[in-house]
CSV table of C-alpha atoms and ligand atoms in Angstrom, one decimal:
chain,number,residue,atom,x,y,z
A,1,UNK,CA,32.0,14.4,-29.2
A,2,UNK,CA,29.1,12.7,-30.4
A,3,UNK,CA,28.2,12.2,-26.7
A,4,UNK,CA,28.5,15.7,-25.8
A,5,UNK,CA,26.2,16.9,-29.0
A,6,UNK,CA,23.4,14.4,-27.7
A,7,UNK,CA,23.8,16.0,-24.1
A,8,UNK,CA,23.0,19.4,-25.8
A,9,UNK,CA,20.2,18.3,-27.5
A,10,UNK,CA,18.4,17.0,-24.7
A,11,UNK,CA,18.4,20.1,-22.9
A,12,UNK,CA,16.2,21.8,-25.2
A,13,UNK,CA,13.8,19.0,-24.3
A,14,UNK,CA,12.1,20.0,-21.5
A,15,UNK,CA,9.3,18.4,-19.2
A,16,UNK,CA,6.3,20.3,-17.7
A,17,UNK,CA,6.7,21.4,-13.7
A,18,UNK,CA,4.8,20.4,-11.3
A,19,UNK,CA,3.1,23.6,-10.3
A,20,UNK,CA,0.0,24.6,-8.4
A,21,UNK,CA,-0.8,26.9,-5.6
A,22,UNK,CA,-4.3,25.4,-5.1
A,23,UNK,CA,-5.1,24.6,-1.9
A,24,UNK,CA,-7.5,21.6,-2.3
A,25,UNK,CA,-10.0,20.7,0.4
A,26,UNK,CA,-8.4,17.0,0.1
A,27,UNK,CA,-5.2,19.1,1.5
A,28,UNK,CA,-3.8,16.8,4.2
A,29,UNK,CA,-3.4,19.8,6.7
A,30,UNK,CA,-7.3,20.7,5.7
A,31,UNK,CA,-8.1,16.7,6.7
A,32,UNK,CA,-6.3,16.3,9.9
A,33,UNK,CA,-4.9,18.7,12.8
A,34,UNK,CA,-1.1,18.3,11.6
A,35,UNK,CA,1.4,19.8,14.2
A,36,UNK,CA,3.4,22.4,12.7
A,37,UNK,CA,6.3,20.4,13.4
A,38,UNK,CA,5.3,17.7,11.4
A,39,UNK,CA,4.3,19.2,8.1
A,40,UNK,CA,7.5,21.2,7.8
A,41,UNK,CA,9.6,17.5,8.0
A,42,UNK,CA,7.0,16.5,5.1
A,43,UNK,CA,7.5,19.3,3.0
A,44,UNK,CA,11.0,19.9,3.0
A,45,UNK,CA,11.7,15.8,3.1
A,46,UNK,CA,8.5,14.5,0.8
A,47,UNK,CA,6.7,17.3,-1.3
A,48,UNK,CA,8.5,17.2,-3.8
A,49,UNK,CA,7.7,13.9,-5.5
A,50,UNK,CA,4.2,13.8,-3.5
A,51,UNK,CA,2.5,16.9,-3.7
A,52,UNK,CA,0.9,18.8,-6.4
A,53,UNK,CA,4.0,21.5,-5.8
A,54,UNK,CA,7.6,20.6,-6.0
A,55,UNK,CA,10.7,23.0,-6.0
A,56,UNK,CA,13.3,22.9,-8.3
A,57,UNK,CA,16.8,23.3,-8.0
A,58,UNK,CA,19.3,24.5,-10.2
A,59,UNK,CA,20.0,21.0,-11.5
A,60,UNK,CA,16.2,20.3,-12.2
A,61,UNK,CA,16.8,22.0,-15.6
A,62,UNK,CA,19.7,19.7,-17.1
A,63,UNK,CA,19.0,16.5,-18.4
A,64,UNK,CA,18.8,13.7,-17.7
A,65,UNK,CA,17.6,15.0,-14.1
A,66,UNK,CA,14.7,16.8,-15.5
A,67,UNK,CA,13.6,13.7,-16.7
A,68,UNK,CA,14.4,11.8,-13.8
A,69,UNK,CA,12.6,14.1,-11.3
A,70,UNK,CA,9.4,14.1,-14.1
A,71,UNK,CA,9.6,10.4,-13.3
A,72,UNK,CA,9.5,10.6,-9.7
A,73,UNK,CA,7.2,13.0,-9.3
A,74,UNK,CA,5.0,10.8,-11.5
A,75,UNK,CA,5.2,7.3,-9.8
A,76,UNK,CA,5.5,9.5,-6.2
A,77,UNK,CA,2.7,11.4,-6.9
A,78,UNK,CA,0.3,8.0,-8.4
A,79,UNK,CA,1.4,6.3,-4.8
A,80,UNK,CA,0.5,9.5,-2.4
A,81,UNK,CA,-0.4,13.2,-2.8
A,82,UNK,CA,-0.5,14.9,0.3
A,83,UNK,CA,-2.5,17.8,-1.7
A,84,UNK,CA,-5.1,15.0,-2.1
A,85,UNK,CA,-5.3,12.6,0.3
A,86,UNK,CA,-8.6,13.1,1.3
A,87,UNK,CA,-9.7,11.9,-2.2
A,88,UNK,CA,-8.4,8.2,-0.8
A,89,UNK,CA,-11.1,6.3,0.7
A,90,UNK,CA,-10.9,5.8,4.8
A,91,UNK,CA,-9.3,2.4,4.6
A,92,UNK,CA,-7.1,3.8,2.4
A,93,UNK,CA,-6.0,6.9,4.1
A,94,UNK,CA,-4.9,4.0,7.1
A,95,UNK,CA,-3.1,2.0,4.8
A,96,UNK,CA,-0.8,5.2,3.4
A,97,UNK,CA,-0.6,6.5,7.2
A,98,UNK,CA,0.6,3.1,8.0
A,99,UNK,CA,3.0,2.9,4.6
A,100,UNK,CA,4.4,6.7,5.7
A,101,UNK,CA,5.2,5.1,8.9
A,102,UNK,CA,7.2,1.9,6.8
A,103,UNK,CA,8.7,3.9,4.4
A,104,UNK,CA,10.4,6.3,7.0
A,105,UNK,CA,11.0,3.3,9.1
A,106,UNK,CA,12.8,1.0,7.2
A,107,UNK,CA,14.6,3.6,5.5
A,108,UNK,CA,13.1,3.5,2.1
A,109,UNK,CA,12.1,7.2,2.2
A,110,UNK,CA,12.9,9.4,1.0
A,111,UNK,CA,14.8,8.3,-1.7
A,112,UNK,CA,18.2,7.9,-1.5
A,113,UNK,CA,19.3,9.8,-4.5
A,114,UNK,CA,17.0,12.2,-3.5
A,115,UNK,CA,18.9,12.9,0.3
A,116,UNK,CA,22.1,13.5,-1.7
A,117,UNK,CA,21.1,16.7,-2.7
A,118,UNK,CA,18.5,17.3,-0.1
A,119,UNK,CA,20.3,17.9,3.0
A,120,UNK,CA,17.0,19.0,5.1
A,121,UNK,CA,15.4,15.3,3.8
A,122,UNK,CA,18.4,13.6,6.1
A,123,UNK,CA,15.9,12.9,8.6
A,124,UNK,CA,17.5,13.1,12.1
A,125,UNK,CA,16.5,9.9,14.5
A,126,UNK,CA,14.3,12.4,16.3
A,127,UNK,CA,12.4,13.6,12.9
A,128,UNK,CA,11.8,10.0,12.1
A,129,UNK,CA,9.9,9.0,15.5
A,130,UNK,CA,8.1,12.1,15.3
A,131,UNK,CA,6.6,11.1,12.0
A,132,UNK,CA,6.7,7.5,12.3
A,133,UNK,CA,4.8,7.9,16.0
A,134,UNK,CA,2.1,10.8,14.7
A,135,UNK,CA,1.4,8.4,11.2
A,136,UNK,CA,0.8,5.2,13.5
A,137,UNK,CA,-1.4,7.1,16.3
A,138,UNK,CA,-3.9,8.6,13.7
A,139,UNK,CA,-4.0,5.1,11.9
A,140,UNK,CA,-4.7,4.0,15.0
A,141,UNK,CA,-7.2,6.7,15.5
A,142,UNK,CA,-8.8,6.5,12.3
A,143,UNK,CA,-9.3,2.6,12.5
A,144,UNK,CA,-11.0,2.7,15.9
A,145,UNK,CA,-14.0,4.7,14.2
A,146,UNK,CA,-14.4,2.5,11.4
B,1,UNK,CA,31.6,19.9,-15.3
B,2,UNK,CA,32.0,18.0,-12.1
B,3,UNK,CA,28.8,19.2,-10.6
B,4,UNK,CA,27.5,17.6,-13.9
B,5,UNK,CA,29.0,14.6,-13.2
B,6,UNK,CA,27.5,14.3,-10.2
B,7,UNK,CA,24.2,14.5,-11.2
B,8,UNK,CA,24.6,11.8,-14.2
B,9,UNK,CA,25.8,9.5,-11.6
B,10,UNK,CA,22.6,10.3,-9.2
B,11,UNK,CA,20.8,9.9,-11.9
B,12,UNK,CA,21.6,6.7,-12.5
B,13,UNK,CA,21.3,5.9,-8.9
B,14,UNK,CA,17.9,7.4,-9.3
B,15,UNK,CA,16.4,5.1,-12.1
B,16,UNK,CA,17.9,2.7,-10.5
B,17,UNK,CA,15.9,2.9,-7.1
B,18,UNK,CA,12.8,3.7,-8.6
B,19,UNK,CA,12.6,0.9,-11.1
B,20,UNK,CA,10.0,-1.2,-9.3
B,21,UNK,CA,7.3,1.6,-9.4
B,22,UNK,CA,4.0,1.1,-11.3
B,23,UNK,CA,3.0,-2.3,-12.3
B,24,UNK,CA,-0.6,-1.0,-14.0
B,25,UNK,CA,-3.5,-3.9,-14.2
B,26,UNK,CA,-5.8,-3.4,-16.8
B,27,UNK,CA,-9.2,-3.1,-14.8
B,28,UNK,CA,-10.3,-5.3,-17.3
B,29,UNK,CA,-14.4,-5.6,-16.8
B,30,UNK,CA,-15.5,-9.3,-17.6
B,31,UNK,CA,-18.8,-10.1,-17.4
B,32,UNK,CA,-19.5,-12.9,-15.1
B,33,UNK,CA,-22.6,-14.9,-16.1
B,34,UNK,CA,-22.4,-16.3,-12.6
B,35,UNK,CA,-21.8,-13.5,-10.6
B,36,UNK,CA,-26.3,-12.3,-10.8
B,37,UNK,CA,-27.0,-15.3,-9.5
B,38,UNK,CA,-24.0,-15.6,-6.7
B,39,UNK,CA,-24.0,-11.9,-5.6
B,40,UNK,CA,-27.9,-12.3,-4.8
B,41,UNK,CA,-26.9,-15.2,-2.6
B,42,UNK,CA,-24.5,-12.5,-0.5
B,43,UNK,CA,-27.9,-11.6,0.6
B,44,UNK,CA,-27.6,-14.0,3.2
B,45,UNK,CA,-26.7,-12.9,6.3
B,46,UNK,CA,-23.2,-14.1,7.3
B,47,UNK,CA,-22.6,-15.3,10.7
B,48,UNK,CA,-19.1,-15.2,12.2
B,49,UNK,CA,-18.9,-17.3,15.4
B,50,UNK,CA,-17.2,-17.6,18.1
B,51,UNK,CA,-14.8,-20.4,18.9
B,52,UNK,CA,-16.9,-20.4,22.6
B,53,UNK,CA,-19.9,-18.8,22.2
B,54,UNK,CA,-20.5,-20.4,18.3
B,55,UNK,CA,-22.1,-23.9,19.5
B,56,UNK,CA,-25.3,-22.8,19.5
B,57,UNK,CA,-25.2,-20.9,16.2
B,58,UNK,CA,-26.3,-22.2,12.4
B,59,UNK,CA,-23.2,-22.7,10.2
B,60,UNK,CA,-23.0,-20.4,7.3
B,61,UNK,CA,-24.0,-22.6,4.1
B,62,UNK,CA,-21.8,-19.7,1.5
B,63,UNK,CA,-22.6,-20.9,-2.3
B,64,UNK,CA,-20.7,-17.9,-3.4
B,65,UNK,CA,-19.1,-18.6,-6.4
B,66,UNK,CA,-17.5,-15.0,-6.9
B,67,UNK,CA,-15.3,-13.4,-5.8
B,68,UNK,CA,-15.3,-14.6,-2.4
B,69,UNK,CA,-13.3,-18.3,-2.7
B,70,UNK,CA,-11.2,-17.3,-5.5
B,71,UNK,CA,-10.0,-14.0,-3.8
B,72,UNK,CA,-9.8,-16.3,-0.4
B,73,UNK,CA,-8.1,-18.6,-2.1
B,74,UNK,CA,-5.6,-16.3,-3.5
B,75,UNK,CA,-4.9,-14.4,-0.1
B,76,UNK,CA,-4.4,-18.0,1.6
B,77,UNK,CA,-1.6,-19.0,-1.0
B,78,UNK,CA,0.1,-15.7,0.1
B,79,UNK,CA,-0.2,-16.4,3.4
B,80,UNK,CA,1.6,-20.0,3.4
B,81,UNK,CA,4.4,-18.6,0.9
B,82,UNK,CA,5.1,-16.2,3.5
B,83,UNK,CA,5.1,-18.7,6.5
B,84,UNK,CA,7.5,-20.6,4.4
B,85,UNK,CA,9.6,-17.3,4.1
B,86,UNK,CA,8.9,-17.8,0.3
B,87,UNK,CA,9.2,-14.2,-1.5
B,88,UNK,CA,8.9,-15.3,-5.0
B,89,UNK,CA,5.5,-17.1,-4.3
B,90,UNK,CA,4.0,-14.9,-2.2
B,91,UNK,CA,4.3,-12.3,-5.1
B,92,UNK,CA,3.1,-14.8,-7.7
B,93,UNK,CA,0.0,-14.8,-4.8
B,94,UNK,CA,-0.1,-11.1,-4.6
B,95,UNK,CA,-0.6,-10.9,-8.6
B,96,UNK,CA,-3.5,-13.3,-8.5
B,97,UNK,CA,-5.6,-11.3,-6.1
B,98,UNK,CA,-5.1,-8.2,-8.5
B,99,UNK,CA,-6.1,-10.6,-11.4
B,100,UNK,CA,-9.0,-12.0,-9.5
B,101,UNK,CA,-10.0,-8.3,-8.4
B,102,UNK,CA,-9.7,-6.8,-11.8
B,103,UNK,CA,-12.8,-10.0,-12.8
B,104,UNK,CA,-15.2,-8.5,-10.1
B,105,UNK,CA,-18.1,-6.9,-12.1
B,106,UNK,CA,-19.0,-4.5,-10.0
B,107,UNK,CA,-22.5,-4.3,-11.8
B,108,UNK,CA,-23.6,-7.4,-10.1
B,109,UNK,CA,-23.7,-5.7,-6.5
B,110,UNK,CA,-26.4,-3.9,-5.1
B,111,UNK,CA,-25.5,-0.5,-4.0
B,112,UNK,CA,-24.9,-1.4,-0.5
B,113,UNK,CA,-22.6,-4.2,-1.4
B,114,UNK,CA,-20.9,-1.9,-4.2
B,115,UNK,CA,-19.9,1.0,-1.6
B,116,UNK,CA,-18.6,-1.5,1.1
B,117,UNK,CA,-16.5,-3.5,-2.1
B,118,UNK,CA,-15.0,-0.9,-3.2
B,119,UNK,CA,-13.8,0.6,-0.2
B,120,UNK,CA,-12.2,-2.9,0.4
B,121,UNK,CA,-11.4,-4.2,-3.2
B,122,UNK,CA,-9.3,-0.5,-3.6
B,123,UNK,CA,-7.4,-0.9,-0.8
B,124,UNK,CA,-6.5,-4.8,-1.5
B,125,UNK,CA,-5.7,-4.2,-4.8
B,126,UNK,CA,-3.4,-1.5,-4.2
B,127,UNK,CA,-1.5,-4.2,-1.3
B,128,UNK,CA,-2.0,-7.3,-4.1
B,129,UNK,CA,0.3,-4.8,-6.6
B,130,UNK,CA,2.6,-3.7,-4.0
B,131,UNK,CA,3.6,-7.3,-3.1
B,132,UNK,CA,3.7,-8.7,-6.8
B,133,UNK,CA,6.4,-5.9,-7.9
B,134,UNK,CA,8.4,-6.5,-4.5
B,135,UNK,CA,9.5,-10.3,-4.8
B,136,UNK,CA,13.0,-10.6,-3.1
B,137,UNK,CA,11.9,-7.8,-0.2
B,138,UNK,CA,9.8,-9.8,1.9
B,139,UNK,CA,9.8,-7.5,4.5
B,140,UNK,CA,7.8,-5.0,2.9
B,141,UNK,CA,5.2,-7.8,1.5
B,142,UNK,CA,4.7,-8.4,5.0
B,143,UNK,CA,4.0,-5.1,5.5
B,144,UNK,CA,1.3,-4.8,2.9
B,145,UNK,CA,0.0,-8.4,3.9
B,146,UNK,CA,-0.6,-7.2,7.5
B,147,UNK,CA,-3.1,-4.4,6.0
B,148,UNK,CA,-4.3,-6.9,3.8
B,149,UNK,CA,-5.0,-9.5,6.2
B,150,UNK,CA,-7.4,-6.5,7.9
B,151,UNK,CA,-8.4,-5.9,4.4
B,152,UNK,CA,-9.7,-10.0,4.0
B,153,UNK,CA,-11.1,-10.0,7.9
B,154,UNK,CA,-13.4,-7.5,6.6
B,155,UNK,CA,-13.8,-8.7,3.9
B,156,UNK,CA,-15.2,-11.9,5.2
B,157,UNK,CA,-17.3,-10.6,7.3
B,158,UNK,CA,-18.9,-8.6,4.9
B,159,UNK,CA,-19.1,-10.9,1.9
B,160,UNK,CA,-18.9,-14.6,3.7
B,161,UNK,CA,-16.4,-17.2,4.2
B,162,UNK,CA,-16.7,-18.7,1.0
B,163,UNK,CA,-18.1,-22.0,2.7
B,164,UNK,CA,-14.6,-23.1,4.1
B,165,UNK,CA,-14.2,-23.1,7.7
B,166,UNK,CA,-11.2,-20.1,8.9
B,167,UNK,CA,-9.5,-19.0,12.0
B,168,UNK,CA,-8.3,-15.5,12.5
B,169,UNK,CA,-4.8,-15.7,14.2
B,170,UNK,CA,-3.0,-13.4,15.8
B,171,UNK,CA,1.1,-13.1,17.2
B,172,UNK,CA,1.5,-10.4,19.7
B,173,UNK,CA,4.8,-10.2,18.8
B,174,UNK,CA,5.5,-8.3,15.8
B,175,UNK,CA,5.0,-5.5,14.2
B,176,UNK,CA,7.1,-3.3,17.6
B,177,UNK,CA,5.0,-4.8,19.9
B,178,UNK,CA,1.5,-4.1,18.6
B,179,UNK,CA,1.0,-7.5,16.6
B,180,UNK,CA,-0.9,-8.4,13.8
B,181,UNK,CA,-3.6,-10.7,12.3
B,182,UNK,CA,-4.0,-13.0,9.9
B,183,UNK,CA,-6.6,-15.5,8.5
B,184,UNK,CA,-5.8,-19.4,7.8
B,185,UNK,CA,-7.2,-22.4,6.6
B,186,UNK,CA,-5.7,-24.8,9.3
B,187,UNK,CA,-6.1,-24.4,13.0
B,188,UNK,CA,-2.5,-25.4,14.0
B,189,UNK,CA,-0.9,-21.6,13.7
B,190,UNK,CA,1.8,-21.4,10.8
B,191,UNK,CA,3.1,-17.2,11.2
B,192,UNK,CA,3.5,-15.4,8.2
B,193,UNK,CA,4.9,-12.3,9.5
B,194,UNK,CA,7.5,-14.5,11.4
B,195,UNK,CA,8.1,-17.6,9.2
B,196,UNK,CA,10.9,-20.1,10.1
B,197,UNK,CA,12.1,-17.6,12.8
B,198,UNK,CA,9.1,-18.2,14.8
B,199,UNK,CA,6.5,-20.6,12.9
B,200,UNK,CA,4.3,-20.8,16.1
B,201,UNK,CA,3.5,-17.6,17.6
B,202,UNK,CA,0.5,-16.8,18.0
B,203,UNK,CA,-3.5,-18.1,18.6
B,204,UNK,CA,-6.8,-18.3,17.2
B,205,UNK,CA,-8.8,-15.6,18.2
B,206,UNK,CA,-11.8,-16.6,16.5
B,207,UNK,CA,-13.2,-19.2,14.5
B,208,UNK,CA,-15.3,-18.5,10.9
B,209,UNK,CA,-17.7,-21.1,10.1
C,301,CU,CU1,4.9,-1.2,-1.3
């Protein structure tokens, strides 16, 4: 009972969304020439916790998951913003193409809690090598100007 | 009520996955009495030579006291904790180039050197944080290590060797083919990426006096 009352409670407690329709010229689409193909596997599989704009499902609004996705959304967004990735200096930019590339690879991204409500961010094999190949070539790209 | 359910126990799956995030370092700004003197010093032009072309060359004589050894110093403990496979320490190493990092008084670089630091000093820190929180997943150290091992090659080349003679190594065979450098201290090759599964691959590519 007790349990249940402090379940209530929380709900009234709600954190602030992460909202904006600002296109920033740091925009990742604004930086590089992104196929088409490749920004819609990043928004509906990685937006969410590292963009400046996430959705929110039904289950966003009940606690604890509010809080939970607040927290992701902070510690994703502190690691990579795809709304502002042109605010990271060159080397940098490589290193998080490079980490993209990782992440997807080794299966670390997107998070697994996250995929069991996210069917779209089950990335097929095909998705992955698309990503993981167009992340490594412009690191590649990038680095051979510097 | 079950769909409820279901999310409580995501949640928990949630925190649970994401509990190595942040580790924040203060970016603690200590002034280094030292570091007028030693930064003018970077003044110096730095030669890198070449193992075969490098006879005919002047050493570099590198009095830099800061941050040049202790950040070497810190990237070369990493580097032999991961040739020995060695997770725990090569975190321990990751920590101590964000400590030595967060020391650098950026103050004491003329603008030049401040733009091309930064740019660097960002980029390592941010691979010296990732490895210290990630003891027990060596793969991914190694991931960060191989940026930061491009990270320290520039690095060198921009601030000096420190004084101490290093070899840039690099194995062909990791990393899907591509390979990878690194920078050592010894001339007989000891792989980081590869440890005990394959200590030896690999060759010096060039020679840092
Ligand atoms: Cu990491």
């Amino acid at each position: 009972m007790a349990l249940l009352v402090v379940f209530i409670a929380i709900q009234f407690i709600q954190p602030a969304h992460n909202k904006s329709k600002e296109l920033l010229a740091t925009d990742f689409n604004k930086l590089f020439a992104v196929p088409d193909t490749v920004t819609a596997i990043l928004q509906n599989a990685c937006y969410d916790c590292h963009s400046n704009n996430s959705g929110y499902p039904w289950y966003s609004n009940i606690q604890p998951m509010a809080w939970m996705m607040a927290r992701h959304i902070k510690n994703g967004k502190e690691e990579l913003n795809f709304n502002e990735f042109g605010s990271y200096t060159s080397r940098r930019q490589i290193s998080k193409l490079m980490g993209i590339a990782n992440q997807i690879k080794d299966d670390e991204m997107p998070l697994s809690s996250y995929k069991m409500m996210h069917k779209k961010a089950n990335l097929t094999k095909e998705e992955k090598v698309l990503i993981m190949d167009w992340m490594n070539n412009k690191a590649d790209s990038l680095s051979a100007n510097n | 009520m079950k769909n409820i359910l279901i999310g409580f126990a995501i949640a928990a799956t949630g925190l649970a996955a994401c509990n190595n995030s942040s580790n924040q370092t203060a970016d603690t700004k200590q002034g280094d009495a030292k570091s007028d003197t030693a930064m003018a010093t970077h003044q110096q032009v730095k030669q890198v030579t070449n193992d075969t072309a490098g006879t005919g060359s002047t050493p570099v004589t590198s009095v830099v006291k800061f941050p040049a050894n202790e950040l070497i110093t810190g990237y070369l403990q990493l580097k032999n904790a991961l040739a020995k496979d060695n997770s725990k320490d090569a975190a321990a190493a990751g920590n101590t180039i964000v400590a030595t990092l967060a020391k650098v008084d950026i103050k004491s670089l003329s603008d030049k050197q401040t733009n091309g630091y930064r740019d660097i000093a960002d980029d390592m820190k941010e691979h010296g944080e990732h490895i210290g929180a990630n003891a027990g997943k060596i793969d991914h150290q190694r991931e960060h290590f191989e940026m930061l091992s491009k990270d320290m090659a520039d690095f060198i080349k921009t601030f000096g060797n420190g004084g101490q003679t290093l070899y840039k190594d690099f194995c062909p065979m990791v990393n899907d083919g591509k390979g990878a450098i690194w920078i050592s201290e010894v001339k007989e090759i000891k792989n980081p990426y590869l440890g005990s599964q394959m200590p030896d691959c690999g060759t010096v590519k060039e020679t840092i006096k």
